[in-house]
PDB file of C-alpha atoms in Angstrom:
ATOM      1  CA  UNK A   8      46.780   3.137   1.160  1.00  0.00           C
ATOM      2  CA  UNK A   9      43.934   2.047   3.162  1.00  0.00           C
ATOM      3  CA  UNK A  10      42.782   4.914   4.872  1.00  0.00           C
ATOM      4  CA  UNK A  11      42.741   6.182   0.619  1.00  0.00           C
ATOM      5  CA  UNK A  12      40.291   3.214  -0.385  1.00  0.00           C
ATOM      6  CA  UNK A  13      38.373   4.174   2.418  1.00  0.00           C
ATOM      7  CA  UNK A  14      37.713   7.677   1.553  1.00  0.00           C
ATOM      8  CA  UNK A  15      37.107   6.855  -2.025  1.00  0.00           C
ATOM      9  CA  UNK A  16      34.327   4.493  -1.026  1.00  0.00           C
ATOM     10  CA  UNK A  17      33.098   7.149   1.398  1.00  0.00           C
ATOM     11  CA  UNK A  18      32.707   9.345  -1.471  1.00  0.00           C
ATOM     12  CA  UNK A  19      31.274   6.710  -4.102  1.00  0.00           C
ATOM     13  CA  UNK A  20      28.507   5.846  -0.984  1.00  0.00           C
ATOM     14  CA  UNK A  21      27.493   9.428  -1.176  1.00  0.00           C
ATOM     15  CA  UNK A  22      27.590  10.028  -5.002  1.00  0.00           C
ATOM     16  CA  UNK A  23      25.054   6.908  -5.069  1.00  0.00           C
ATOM     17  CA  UNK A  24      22.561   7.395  -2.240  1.00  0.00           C
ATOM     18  CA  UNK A  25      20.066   9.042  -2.986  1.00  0.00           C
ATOM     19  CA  UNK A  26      19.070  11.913  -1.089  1.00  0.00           C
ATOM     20  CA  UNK A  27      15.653  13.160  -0.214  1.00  0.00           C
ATOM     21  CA  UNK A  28      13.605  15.908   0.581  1.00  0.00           C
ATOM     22  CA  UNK A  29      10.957  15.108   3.593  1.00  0.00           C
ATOM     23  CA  UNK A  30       8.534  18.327   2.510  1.00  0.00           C
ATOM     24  CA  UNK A  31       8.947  17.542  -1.469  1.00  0.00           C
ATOM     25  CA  UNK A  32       7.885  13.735  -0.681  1.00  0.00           C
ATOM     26  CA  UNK A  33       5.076  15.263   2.135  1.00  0.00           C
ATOM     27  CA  UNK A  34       4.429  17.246  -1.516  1.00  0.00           C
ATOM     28  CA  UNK A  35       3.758  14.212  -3.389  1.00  0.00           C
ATOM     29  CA  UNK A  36       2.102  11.928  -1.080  1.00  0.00           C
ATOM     30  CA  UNK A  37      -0.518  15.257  -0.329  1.00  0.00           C
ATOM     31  CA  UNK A  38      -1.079  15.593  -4.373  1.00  0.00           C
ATOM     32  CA  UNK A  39      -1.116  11.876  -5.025  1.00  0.00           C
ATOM     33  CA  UNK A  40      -3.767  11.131  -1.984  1.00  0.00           C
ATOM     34  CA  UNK A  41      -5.327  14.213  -2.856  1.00  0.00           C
ATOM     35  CA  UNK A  42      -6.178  13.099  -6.084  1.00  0.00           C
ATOM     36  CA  UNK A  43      -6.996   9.605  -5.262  1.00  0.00           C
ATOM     37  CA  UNK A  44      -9.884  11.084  -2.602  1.00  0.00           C
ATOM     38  CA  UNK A  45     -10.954  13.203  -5.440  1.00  0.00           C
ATOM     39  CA  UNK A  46     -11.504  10.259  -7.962  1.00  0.00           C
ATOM     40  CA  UNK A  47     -13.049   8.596  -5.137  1.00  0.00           C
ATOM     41  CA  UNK A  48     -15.264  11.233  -4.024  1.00  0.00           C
ATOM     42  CA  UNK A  49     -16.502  11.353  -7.886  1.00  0.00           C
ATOM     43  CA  UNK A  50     -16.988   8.130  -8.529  1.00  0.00           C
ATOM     44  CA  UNK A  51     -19.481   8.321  -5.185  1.00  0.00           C
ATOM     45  CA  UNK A  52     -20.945  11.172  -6.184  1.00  0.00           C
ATOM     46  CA  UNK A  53     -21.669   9.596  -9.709  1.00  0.00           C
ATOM     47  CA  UNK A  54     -23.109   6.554  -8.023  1.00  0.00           C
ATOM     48  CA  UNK A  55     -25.174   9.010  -6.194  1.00  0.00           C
ATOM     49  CA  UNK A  56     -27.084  10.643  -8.851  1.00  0.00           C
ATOM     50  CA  UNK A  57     -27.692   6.908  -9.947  1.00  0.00           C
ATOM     51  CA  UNK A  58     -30.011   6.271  -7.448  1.00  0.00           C
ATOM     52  CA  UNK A  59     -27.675   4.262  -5.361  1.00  0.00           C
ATOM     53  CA  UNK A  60     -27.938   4.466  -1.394  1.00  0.00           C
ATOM     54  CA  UNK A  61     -24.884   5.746   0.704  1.00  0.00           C
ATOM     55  CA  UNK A  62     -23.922   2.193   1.357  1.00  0.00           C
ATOM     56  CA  UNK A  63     -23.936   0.664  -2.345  1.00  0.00           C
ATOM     57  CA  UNK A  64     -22.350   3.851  -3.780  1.00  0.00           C
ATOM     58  CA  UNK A  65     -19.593   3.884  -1.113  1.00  0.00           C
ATOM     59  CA  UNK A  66     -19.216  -0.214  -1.784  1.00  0.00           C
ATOM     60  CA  UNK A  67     -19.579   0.493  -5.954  1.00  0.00           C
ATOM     61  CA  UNK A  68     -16.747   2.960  -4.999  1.00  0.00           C
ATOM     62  CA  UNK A  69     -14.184   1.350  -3.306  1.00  0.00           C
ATOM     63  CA  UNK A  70     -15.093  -1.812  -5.828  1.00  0.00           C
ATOM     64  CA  UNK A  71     -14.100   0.707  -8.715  1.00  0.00           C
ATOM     65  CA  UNK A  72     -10.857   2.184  -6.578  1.00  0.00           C
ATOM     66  CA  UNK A  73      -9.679  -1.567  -6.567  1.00  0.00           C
ATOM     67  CA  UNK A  74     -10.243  -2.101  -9.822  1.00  0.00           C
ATOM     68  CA  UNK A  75      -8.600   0.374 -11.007  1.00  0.00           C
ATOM     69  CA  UNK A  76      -5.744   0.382  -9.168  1.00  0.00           C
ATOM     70  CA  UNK A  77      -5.263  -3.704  -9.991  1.00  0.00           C
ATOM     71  CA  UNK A  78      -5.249  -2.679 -13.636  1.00  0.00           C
ATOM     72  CA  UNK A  79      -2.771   0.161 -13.328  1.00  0.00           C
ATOM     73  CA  UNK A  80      -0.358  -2.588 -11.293  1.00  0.00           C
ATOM     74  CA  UNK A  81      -0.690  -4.554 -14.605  1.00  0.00           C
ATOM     75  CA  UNK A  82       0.540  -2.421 -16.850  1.00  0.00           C
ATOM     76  CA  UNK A  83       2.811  -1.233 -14.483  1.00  0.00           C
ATOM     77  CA  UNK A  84       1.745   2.637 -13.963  1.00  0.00           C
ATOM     78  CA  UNK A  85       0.759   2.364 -10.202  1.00  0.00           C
ATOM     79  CA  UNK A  86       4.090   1.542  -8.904  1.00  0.00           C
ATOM     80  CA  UNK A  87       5.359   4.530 -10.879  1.00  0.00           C
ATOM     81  CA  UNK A  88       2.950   6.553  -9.000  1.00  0.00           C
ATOM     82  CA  UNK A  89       3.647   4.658  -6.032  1.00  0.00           C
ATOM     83  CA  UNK A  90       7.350   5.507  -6.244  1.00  0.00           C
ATOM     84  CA  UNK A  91       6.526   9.303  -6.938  1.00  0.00           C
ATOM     85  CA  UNK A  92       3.666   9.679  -4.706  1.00  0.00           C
ATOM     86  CA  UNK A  93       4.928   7.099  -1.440  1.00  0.00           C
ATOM     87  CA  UNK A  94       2.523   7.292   1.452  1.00  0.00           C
ATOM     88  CA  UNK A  95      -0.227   9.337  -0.579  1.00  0.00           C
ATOM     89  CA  UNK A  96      -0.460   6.239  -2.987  1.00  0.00           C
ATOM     90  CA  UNK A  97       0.044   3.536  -0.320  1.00  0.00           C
ATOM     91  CA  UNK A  98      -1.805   3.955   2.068  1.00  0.00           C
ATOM     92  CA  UNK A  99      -5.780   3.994   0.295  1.00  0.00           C
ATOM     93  CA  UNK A 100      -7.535   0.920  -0.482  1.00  0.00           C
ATOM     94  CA  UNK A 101      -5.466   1.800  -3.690  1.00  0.00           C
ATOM     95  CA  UNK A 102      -2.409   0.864  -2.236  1.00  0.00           C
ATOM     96  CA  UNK A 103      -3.496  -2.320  -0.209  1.00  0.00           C
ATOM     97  CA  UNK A 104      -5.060  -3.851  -3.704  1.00  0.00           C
ATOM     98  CA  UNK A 105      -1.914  -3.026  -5.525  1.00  0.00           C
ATOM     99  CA  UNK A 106      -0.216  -4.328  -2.546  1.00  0.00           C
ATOM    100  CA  UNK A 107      -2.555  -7.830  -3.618  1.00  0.00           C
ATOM    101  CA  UNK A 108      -1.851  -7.392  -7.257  1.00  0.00           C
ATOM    102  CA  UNK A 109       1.883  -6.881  -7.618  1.00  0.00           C
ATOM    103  CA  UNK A 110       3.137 -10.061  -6.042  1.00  0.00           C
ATOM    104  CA  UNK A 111       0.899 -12.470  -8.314  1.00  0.00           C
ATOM    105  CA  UNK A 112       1.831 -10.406 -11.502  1.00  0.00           C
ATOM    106  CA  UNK A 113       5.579 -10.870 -10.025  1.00  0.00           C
ATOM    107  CA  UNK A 114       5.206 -14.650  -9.168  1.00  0.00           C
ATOM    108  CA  UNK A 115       2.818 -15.681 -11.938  1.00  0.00           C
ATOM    109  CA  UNK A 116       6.171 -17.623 -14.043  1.00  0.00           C
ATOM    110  CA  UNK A 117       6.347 -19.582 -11.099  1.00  0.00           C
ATOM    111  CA  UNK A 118       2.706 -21.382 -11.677  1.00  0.00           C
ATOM    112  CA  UNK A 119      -0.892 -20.896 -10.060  1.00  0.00           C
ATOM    113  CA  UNK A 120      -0.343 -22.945  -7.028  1.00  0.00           C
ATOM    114  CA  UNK A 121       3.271 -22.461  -6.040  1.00  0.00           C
ATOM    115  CA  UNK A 122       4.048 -18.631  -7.836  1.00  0.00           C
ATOM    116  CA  UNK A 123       0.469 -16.804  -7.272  1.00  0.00           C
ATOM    117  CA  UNK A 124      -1.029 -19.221  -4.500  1.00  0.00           C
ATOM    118  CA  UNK A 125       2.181 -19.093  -2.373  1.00  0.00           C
ATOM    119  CA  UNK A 126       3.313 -15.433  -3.028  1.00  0.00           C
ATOM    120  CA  UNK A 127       0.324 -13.444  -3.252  1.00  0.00           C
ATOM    121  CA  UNK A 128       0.006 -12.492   0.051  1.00  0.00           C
ATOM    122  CA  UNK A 129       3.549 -11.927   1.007  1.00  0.00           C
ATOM    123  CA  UNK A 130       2.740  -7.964   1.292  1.00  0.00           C
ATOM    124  CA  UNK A 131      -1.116  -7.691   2.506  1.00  0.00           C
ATOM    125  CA  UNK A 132      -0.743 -11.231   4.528  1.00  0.00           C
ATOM    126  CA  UNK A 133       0.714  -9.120   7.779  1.00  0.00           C
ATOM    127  CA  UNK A 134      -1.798  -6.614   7.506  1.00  0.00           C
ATOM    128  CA  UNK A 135      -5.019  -9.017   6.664  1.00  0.00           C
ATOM    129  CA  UNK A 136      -3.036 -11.365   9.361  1.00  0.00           C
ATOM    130  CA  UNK A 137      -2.872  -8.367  12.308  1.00  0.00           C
ATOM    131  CA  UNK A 138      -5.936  -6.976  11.845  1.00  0.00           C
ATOM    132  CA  UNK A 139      -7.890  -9.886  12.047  1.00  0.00           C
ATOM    133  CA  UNK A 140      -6.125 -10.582  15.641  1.00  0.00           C
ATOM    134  CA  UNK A 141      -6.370  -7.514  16.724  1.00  0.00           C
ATOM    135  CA  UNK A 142     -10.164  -6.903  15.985  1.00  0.00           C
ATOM    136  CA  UNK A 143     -10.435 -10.099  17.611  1.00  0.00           C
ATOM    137  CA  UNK A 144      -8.486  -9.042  20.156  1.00  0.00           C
ATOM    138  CA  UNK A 145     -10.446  -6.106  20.864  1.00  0.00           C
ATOM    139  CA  UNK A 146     -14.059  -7.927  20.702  1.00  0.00           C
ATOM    140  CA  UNK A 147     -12.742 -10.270  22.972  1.00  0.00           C
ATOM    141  CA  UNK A 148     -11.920  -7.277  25.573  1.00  0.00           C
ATOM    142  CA  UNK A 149     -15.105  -5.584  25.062  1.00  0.00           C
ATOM    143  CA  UNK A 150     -17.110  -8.634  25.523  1.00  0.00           C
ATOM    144  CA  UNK A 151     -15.296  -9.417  29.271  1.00  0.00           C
ATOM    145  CA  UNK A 152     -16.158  -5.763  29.862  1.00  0.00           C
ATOM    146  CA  UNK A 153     -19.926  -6.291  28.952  1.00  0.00           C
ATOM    147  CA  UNK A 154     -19.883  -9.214  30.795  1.00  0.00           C
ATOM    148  CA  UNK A 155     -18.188  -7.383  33.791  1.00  0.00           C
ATOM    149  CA  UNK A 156     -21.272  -4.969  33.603  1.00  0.00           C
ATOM    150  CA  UNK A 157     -18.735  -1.985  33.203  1.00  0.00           C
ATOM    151  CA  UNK A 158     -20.429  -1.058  29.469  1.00  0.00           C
TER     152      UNK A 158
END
């Protein structure tokens, strides 16, 4: 009797796991990034023909990216295209700012100070947390090599 339970669960863990397809989701992520970059590379090339410099347009652009993506977490499209596009949607400035966004839309019911000030930086904290140490880290290394007289 128990070797039958176990074989039935076997076959219920199987029936609900989902299974996926590493070049279908390689697939997605390309398209999704792809079109991300191309949105980006528009809106830089718009700012362009404005008369901005490299610099501003790149900042208006990334600015506008942001944006964007914080309004799509709000009415909940990104993380459709996050779950459809994975890496290609994560990993832009796209992804970090909806990374930002989603926890203090989430938390919001649980007030400004407690919900959004407590919670909004439970995804991006470890990033903006680790690369802040390591890029101190690093200047810290090259500045005992400078002082060493080795650079």
């Amino acid at each position: 009797m128990d070797e039958q339970k176990k074989k039935q669960y076997e076959e219920y863990v199987k029936q609900v796991t989902p299974t996926h397809s590493l070049p279908v989701q390689m697939l997605h992520a390309f398209i999704v990034g792809g079109i991300i970059c191309a949105l980006g590379q528009a809106i830089l090339n718009y700012a362009g023909s404005m008369g901005m410099d490299k610099e501003t347009a790149g900042s208006v652009c990334s600015l506008v990216l942001v944006l964007l993506s914080v309004i799509l977490t709000g009415f909940g499209i990104y993380p459709v295209i996050t779950k459809w596009g994975g890496a290609g949607a994560l990993v832009p400035i796209t992804g970090f700012a909806n990374s930002v966004a989603a926890p203090a839309i989430e938390f919001k019911k649980e007030g400004q100070v407690f919900g959004i000030g407590c919670k909004i930086f439970t995804i991006a904290g470890p990033v903006i947390l680790y690369g802040i140490f390591t890029s101190w880290l690093l200047g810290l290394v090259y500045w005992c090599v400078k002082m060493l007289g080795a650079a």
